[in-house]
Short mmCIF file of N, CA and C in Angstrom, two decimals:
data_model
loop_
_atom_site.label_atom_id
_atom_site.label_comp_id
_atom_site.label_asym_id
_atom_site.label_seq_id
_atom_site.Cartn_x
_atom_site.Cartn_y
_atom_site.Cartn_z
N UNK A 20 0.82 -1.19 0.00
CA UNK A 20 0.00 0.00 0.00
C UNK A 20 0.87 1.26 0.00
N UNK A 21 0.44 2.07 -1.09
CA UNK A 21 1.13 3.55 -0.67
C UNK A 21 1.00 4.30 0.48
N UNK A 22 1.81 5.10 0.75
CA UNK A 22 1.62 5.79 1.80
C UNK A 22 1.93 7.40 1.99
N UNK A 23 1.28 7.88 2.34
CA UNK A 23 1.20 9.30 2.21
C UNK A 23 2.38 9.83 3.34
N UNK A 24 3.69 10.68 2.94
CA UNK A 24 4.59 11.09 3.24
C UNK A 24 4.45 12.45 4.07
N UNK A 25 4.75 12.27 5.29
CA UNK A 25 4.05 13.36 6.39
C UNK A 25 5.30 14.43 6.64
N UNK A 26 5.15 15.45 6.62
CA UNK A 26 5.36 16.51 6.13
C UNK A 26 6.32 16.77 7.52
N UNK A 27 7.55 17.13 7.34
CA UNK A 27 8.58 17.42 9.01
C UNK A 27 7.58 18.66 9.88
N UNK A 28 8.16 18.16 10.79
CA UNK A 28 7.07 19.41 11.49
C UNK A 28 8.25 20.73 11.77
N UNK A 29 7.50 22.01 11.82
CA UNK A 29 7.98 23.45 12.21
C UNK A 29 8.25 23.52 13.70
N UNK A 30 9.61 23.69 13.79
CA UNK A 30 10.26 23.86 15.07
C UNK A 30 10.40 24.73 15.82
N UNK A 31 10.60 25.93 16.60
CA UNK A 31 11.14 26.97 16.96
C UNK A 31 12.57 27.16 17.43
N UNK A 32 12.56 25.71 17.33
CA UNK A 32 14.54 26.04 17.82
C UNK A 32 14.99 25.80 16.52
N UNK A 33 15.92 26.47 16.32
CA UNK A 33 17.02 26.84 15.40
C UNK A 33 18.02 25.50 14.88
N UNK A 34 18.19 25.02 15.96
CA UNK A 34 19.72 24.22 15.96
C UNK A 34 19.21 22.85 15.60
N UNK A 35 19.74 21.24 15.01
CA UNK A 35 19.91 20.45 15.20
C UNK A 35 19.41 19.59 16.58
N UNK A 36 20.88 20.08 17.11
CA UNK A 36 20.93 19.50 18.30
C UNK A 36 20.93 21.03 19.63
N UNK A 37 20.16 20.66 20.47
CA UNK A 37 19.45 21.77 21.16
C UNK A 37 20.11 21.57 22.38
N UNK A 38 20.77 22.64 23.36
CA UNK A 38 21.97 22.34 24.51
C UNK A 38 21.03 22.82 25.60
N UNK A 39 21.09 22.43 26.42
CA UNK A 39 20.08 22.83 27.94
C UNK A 39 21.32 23.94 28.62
N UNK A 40 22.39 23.86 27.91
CA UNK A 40 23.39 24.68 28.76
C UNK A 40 23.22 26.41 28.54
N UNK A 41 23.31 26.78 29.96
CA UNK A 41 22.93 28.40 29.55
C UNK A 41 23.96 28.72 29.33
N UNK A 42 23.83 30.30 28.97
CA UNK A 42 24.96 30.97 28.13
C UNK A 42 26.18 31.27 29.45
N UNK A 43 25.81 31.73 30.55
CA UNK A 43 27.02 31.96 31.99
C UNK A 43 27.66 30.88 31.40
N UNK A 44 27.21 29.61 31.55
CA UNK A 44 27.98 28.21 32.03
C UNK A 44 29.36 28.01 30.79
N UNK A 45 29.43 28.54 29.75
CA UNK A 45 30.30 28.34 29.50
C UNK A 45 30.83 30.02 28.43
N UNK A 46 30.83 30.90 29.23
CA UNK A 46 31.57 31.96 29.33
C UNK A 46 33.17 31.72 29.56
N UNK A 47 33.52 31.28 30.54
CA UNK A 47 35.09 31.08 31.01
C UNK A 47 35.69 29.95 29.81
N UNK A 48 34.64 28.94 29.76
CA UNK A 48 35.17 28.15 28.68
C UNK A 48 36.03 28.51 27.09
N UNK A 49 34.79 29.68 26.32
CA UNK A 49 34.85 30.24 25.38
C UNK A 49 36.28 31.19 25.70
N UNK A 50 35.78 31.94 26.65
CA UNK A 50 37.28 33.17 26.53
C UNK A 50 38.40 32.41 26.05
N UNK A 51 37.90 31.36 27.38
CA UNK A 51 39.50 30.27 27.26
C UNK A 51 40.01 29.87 26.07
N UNK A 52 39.31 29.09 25.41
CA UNK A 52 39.38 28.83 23.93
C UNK A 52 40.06 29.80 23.12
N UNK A 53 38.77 30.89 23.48
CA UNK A 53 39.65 31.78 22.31
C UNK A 53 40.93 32.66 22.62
N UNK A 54 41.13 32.37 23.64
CA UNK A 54 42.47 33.00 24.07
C UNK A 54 43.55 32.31 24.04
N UNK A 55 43.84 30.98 24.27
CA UNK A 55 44.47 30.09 23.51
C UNK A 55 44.64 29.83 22.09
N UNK A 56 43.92 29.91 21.31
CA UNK A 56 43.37 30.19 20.08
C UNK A 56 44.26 31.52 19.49
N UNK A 57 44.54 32.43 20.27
CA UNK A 57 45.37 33.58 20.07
C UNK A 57 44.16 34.70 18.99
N UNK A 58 43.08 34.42 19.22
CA UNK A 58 41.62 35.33 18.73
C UNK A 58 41.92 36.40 19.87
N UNK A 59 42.33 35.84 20.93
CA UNK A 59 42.13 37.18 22.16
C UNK A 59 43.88 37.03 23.02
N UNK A 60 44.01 37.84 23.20
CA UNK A 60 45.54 38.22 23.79
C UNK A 60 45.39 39.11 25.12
N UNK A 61 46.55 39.00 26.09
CA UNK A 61 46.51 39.64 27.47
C UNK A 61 45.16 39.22 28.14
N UNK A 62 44.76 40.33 29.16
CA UNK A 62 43.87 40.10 29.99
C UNK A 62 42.15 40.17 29.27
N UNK A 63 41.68 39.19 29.42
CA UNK A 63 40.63 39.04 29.07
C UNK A 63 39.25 39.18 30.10
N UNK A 64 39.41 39.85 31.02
CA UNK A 64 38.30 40.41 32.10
C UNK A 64 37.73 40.63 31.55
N UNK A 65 37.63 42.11 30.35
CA UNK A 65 36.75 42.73 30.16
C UNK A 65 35.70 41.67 28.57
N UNK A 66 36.47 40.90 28.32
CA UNK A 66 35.67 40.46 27.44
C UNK A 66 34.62 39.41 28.16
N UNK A 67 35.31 38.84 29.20
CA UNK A 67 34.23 37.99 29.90
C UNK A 67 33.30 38.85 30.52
N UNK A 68 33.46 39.82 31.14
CA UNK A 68 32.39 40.91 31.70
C UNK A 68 31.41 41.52 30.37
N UNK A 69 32.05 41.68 29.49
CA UNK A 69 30.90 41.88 28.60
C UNK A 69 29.42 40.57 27.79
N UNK A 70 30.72 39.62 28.16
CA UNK A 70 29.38 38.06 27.80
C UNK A 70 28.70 37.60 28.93
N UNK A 71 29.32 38.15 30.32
CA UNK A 71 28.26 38.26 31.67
C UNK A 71 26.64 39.12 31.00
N UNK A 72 27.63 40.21 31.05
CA UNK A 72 26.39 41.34 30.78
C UNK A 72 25.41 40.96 29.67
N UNK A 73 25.72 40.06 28.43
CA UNK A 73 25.03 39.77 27.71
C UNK A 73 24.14 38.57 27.93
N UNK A 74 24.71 37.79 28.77
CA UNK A 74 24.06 36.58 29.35
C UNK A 74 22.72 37.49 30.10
N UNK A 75 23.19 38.03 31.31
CA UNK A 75 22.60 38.98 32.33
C UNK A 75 20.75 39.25 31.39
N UNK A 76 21.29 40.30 30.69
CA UNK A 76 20.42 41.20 30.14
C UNK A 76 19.22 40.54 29.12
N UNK A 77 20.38 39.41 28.38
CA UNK A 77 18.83 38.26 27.72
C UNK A 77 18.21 37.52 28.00
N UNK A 78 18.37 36.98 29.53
CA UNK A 78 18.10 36.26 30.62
C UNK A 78 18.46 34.76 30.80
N UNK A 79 19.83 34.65 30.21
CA UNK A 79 20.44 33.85 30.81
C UNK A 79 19.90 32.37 30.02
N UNK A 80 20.10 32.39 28.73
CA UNK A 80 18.97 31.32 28.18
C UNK A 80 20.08 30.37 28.01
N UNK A 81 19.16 28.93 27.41
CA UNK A 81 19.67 27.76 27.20
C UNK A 81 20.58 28.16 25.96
N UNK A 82 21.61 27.61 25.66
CA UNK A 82 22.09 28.06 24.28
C UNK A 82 21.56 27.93 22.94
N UNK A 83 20.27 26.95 22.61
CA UNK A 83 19.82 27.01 21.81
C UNK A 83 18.36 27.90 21.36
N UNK A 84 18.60 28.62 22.27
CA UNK A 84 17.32 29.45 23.01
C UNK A 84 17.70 30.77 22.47
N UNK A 85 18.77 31.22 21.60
CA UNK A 85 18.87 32.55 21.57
C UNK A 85 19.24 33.17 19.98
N UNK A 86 18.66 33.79 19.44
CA UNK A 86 18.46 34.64 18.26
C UNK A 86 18.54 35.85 18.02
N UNK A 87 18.07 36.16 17.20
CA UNK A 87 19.24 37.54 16.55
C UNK A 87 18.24 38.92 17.02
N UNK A 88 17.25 38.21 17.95
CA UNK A 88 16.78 39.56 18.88
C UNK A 88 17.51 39.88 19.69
N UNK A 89 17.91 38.91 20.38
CA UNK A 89 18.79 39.21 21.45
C UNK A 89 19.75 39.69 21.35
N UNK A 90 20.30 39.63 20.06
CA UNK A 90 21.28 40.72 20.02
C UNK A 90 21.30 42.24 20.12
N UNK A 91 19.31 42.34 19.68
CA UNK A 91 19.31 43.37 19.45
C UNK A 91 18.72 43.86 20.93
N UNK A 92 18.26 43.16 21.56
CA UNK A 92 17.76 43.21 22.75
C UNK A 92 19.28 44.19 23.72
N UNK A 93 20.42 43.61 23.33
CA UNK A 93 21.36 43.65 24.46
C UNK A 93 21.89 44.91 23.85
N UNK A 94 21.63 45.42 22.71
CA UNK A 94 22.39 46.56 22.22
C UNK A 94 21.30 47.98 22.73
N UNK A 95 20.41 47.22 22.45
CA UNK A 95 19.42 48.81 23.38
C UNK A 95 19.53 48.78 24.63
N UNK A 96 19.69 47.68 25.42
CA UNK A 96 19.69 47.68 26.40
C UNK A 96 21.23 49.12 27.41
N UNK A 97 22.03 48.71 26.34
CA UNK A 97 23.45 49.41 26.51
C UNK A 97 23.43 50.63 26.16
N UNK A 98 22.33 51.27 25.19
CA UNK A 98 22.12 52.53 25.54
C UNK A 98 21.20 53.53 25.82
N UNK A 99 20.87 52.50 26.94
CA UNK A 99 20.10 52.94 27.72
C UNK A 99 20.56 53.97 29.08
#
C-alpha cells in the first residue's frame, strides 16, 4: 500500500541539536578557547564581563534558546 509522506514538522529552535546549557555556564570556557586560540591576547576580564552582561540582560537562556533579537535586545539595552 502507498503511503502518504508526512510533512517534518515546524520547530522553533534553530539548531539540530538543542543544549540545555545556559549561556554563563560556558563563558570562562569560550574566553578560554579563544584566548588560547590567540583570537584574544593579554587580559581578558573585560571580554568575559561583557558576555556576563550579555548573558545577564537576555536572561540567561539555554544556548539554543537565543536569536538575533537578542542581540538586538542587548544593544538597546546598553544605551540605555
Amino acid at each position: 500500500p502507498a503511503q502518504t509522506p508526512i510533512p517534518p514538522q515546524r520547530s522553533s529552535q534553530f539548531f539540530l541539536t538543542h543544549s540545555s546549557l545556559r549561556f554563563s555556564e560556558i563563558i570562562d570556557e569560550v574566553a578560554d578557547s579563544l584566548k588560547a586560540d590567540k583570537r584574544w591576547t593579554g587580559d581578558i576580564t573585560q571580554q568575559k564581563r561583557i558576555m556576563r552582561a550579555f548573558a545577564w540582560i537576555t536572561g540567561d537562556k539555554a544556548l539554543g534558546e537565543y536569536n538575533h533579537l537578542d542581540v538586538a535586545a542587548f544593544k538597546t539595552a546598553l544605551q540605555l
